Amino acid sequence: DAGVTQSPTHLIKTRGQQVTLRCSPKSGHDTVSWYQQALGQGPQFIFQYYEEEERQRGNFPDRFSGHQFPNYSSELNVNALLLGDSALYLCASSLFGQGSNQPQHFGDGTRLSIL
Amino acid sequence: EDQVTQSPEALRLQEGESSSLNCSYTVSGLRGLFWYRQDPGKGPEFLFTLYSAGEEKEKERLKATLTKKESFLHITAPKPEDSATYLCAVQSLSGGSYIPTFGRGTSLIVHP
């Protein structure tokens, strides 16, 4: 039973560039959430996708956008990268969509470094 | 705005030395409190969900409890393999949304 998979595992970009991160949810899950985890901090919620729509959003600027595909996989896009965007980006999947209080299953993340 | 505070930030134990981690929270309309374990370079791994005050859950050497203001993760006779960062998260109905809020975690090191 494949868990949540994310790609790439590591990425180095420069300020002003754009980046796309990818996530495949755990088999049977229909909801994908994205988090940003800075060093020494807890994960911070970016947004959640269910039925190919953004359902909930945390306190992140519009530079952060996403997409969910019919097979439930998802992408996170970040434009105009800033040094402060350097972090571990985590994808989590769960069942039952918006409003669910079911536990989330996390991938191992993409480590994004901005130079 | 939901708030989650975990203490201590770091904890060093000897193998077999039991202790507790604390998660204090301020939310409106708690829907669930979650405990996760995170190893270095890995994503969080789900441990427990608690839904209402008085609820308790156990798994091997770990036991999680919940009151109306805080949760405890009790570690009994820990082993070196229990070393990890333990994260607490709450999910509440806030402004019609269900945005989960994580604490900063407690870094646990268990020495053999």
Coordinates of C-alpha atoms in Angstrom, one line a residue:
Chain A
D1 CA 0.0 0.0 0.0
A2 CA 1.8 3.1 -1.3
G3 CA 1.8 6.0 1.1
V4 CA 2.1 9.7 0.2
T5 CA 4.8 10.3 -2.3
Q6 CA 6.4 13.7 -3.1
S7 CA 8.8 14.9 -5.8
P8 CA 11.4 16.1 -6.0
T9 CA 13.0 15.4 -2.6
H10 CA 15.4 18.4 -2.8
L11 CA 15.4 21.5 -5.0
I12 CA 17.6 24.6 -5.2
K13 CA 16.2 27.8 -6.8
T14 CA 17.2 31.4 -6.9
R15 CA 15.2 34.4 -5.8
G16 CA 12.5 35.4 -8.3
Q17 CA 12.2 32.0 -9.9
Q18 CA 9.1 29.8 -9.9
V19 CA 8.8 26.2 -8.6
T20 CA 6.4 23.3 -8.9
L21 CA 6.2 20.6 -6.3
R22 CA 4.2 17.4 -6.8
C23 CA 2.3 15.0 -4.6
S24 CA 0.6 11.7 -5.0
P25 CA -1.8 10.9 -2.1
K26 CA -2.1 7.6 -0.2
S27 CA -4.2 5.1 -2.1
G28 CA -7.9 5.6 -1.4
H29 CA -7.5 9.2 -0.1
D30 CA -9.3 12.1 -1.9
T31 CA -8.1 15.2 -0.1
V32 CA -4.7 16.8 -0.3
S33 CA -3.2 19.5 2.0
W34 CA 0.0 21.3 1.7
Y35 CA 2.2 22.6 4.6
Q36 CA 5.3 24.7 4.9
Q37 CA 7.7 23.7 7.7
A38 CA 10.6 26.0 8.5
L39 CA 13.5 24.7 10.4
G40 CA 12.6 24.2 14.1
Q41 CA 9.0 25.0 13.5
G42 CA 5.8 23.0 13.2
P43 CA 4.1 22.6 9.9
Q44 CA 2.1 25.7 8.7
F45 CA -1.1 25.0 6.7
I46 CA -1.0 26.5 3.1
F47 CA -4.2 25.1 1.5
Q48 CA -6.3 22.1 1.0
Y49 CA -7.7 20.6 -2.2
Y50 CA -10.8 18.4 -2.5
E51 CA -12.7 17.5 -5.7
E52 CA -10.1 19.5 -7.7
E53 CA -10.9 22.8 -5.9
E54 CA -9.1 24.8 -3.3
R55 CA -11.4 24.4 -0.2
Q56 CA -9.4 26.1 2.6
R57 CA -6.5 28.4 2.7
G58 CA -4.1 29.4 5.4
N59 CA -2.3 32.8 5.7
F60 CA -0.2 32.6 2.6
P61 CA 0.1 35.1 -0.2
D62 CA -1.3 34.5 -3.7
R63 CA 2.2 33.6 -4.9
F64 CA 1.3 30.2 -3.5
S65 CA -1.1 28.3 -5.7
G66 CA -2.1 24.8 -6.4
H67 CA -4.0 22.3 -8.4
Q68 CA -5.6 18.9 -7.9
F69 CA -6.0 16.5 -10.8
P70 CA -8.8 13.9 -11.4
N71 CA -6.6 11.1 -10.0
Y72 CA -6.3 13.2 -6.7
S73 CA -2.6 14.0 -7.2
S74 CA -1.7 17.6 -6.6
E75 CA 0.8 20.3 -7.4
L76 CA 2.0 23.3 -5.4
N77 CA 3.3 26.3 -7.3
V78 CA 5.2 29.1 -5.8
N79 CA 6.0 32.2 -7.9
A80 CA 8.6 35.0 -7.4
L81 CA 10.5 33.0 -4.8
L82 CA 11.9 34.8 -1.8
L83 CA 14.7 33.7 0.6
G84 CA 12.0 33.2 3.2
D85 CA 10.4 30.5 1.1
S86 CA 13.2 28.1 2.0
A87 CA 11.6 25.3 3.9
L88 CA 10.4 21.7 3.9
Y89 CA 7.2 21.5 2.0
L90 CA 4.9 18.7 3.1
C91 CA 2.0 17.1 1.4
A92 CA -0.6 15.3 3.5
S93 CA -3.6 13.2 2.3
S94 CA -6.8 12.2 4.1
L95 CA -10.3 10.8 3.4
F96 CA -13.7 12.4 3.4
G97 CA -12.9 15.8 2.1
Q98 CA -13.6 19.2 3.5
G99 CA -14.2 19.5 7.1
S100 CA -12.9 16.1 7.9
N101 CA -11.2 15.6 11.2
Q102 CA -9.6 12.4 10.1
P103 CA -5.9 12.1 10.7
Q104 CA -3.6 13.1 7.8
H105 CA -0.9 11.0 6.3
F106 CA 2.2 12.9 5.4
G107 CA 4.8 12.4 2.7
D108 CA 8.5 13.0 3.5
G109 CA 8.5 16.4 1.9
T110 CA 10.4 18.5 -0.6
R111 CA 13.3 20.4 0.8
L112 CA 13.4 23.8 -1.1
S113 CA 16.4 26.0 -0.8
I114 CA 16.4 29.5 -2.2
L115 CA 19.8 31.2 -2.9
Chain B
E1 CA -7.2 32.5 16.2
D2 CA -6.3 29.0 17.3
Q3 CA -3.1 28.6 19.4
V4 CA -1.0 25.6 20.3
T5 CA 1.9 25.7 22.7
Q6 CA 4.1 22.6 23.3
S7 CA 6.4 22.2 26.2
P8 CA 9.2 21.5 26.9
E9 CA 10.9 22.5 23.6
A10 CA 13.5 19.8 24.2
L11 CA 13.7 16.8 26.6
R12 CA 16.6 14.5 27.3
L13 CA 15.8 11.2 29.1
Q14 CA 17.7 8.1 30.1
E15 CA 16.4 4.9 28.8
G16 CA 13.6 3.7 31.1
E17 CA 13.0 7.2 32.6
S18 CA 9.3 7.9 32.1
S19 CA 8.1 11.5 31.4
S20 CA 5.3 13.6 29.8
L21 CA 5.0 16.1 27.0
N22 CA 2.5 18.9 27.2
C23 CA 0.3 20.5 24.5
S24 CA -1.8 23.5 25.6
Y25 CA -4.3 24.8 23.2
T26 CA -6.8 27.7 22.7
V27 CA -9.5 27.0 20.1
S28 CA -13.2 27.6 19.5
G29 CA -15.0 24.4 18.8
L30 CA -12.4 21.6 19.0
R31 CA -13.0 18.9 16.4
G32 CA -9.9 16.9 17.1
L33 CA -6.4 17.0 18.7
F34 CA -3.7 15.0 16.9
W35 CA -0.3 13.8 18.0
Y36 CA 2.4 13.0 15.4
R37 CA 5.9 11.8 15.6
Q38 CA 8.5 13.3 13.2
D39 CA 12.0 11.8 12.6
P40 CA 14.7 14.0 11.1
G41 CA 14.3 14.4 7.3
K42 CA 10.9 12.7 7.4
G43 CA 7.3 13.7 7.3
P44 CA 5.1 13.5 10.5
E45 CA 3.8 10.1 11.3
F46 CA 0.3 9.9 12.8
L47 CA 0.1 8.6 16.4
F48 CA -3.3 9.5 18.0
T49 CA -6.5 11.4 17.6
L50 CA -8.4 12.6 20.6
Y51 CA -11.9 14.2 20.2
S52 CA -13.2 15.0 23.6
A53 CA -12.1 15.8 27.1
G54 CA -11.4 12.7 29.2
E55 CA -10.5 10.6 26.2
E56 CA -7.3 8.5 26.4
K57 CA -5.5 6.4 23.8
E58 CA -2.5 4.1 24.1
K59 CA 0.0 2.6 21.8
E60 CA 3.0 0.6 23.1
R61 CA 4.9 2.9 25.4
L62 CA 2.8 6.0 24.5
K63 CA -0.4 7.2 26.1
A64 CA -2.2 10.4 25.1
T65 CA -4.8 12.2 27.3
L66 CA -7.0 15.2 26.7
T67 CA -8.6 17.9 28.9
K68 CA -10.5 21.0 27.8
K69 CA -7.3 23.1 27.8
E70 CA -4.4 20.6 27.2
S71 CA -3.2 17.2 26.1
F72 CA -0.4 15.1 27.5
L73 CA 1.7 12.5 25.8
H74 CA 3.0 10.2 28.4
I75 CA 6.1 8.1 27.6
T76 CA 6.6 5.0 29.8
A77 CA 10.0 3.4 30.0
P78 CA 11.3 5.0 26.8
K79 CA 13.8 3.4 24.5
P80 CA 16.4 5.2 22.3
E81 CA 14.2 4.4 19.2
D82 CA 11.5 6.8 20.8
S83 CA 13.9 9.7 20.0
A84 CA 12.1 12.1 17.7
T85 CA 10.2 15.4 17.6
Y86 CA 6.6 15.0 18.8
L87 CA 4.1 17.4 17.2
C88 CA 0.6 18.3 18.5
A89 CA -2.0 19.7 16.2
V90 CA -5.6 20.9 16.7
Q91 CA -8.4 21.1 14.2
S92 CA -11.4 23.4 15.0
L93 CA -14.3 25.1 13.4
S94 CA -13.0 28.6 13.0
G95 CA -14.8 31.1 10.8
G96 CA -16.4 28.2 8.9
S97 CA -13.1 26.7 8.1
Y98 CA -11.2 23.7 9.4
I99 CA -7.6 24.8 9.2
P100 CA -5.3 22.6 11.3
T101 CA -2.9 24.4 13.6
F102 CA 0.4 22.7 14.7
G103 CA 2.6 23.4 17.7
R104 CA 6.4 23.8 17.3
G105 CA 7.0 20.3 18.7
T106 CA 9.0 18.8 21.5
S107 CA 12.4 17.3 20.6
L108 CA 12.9 14.1 22.6
I109 CA 16.2 12.4 22.9
V110 CA 16.5 9.1 24.8
H111 CA 20.0 8.1 25.8
P112 CA 20.8 4.3 26.2

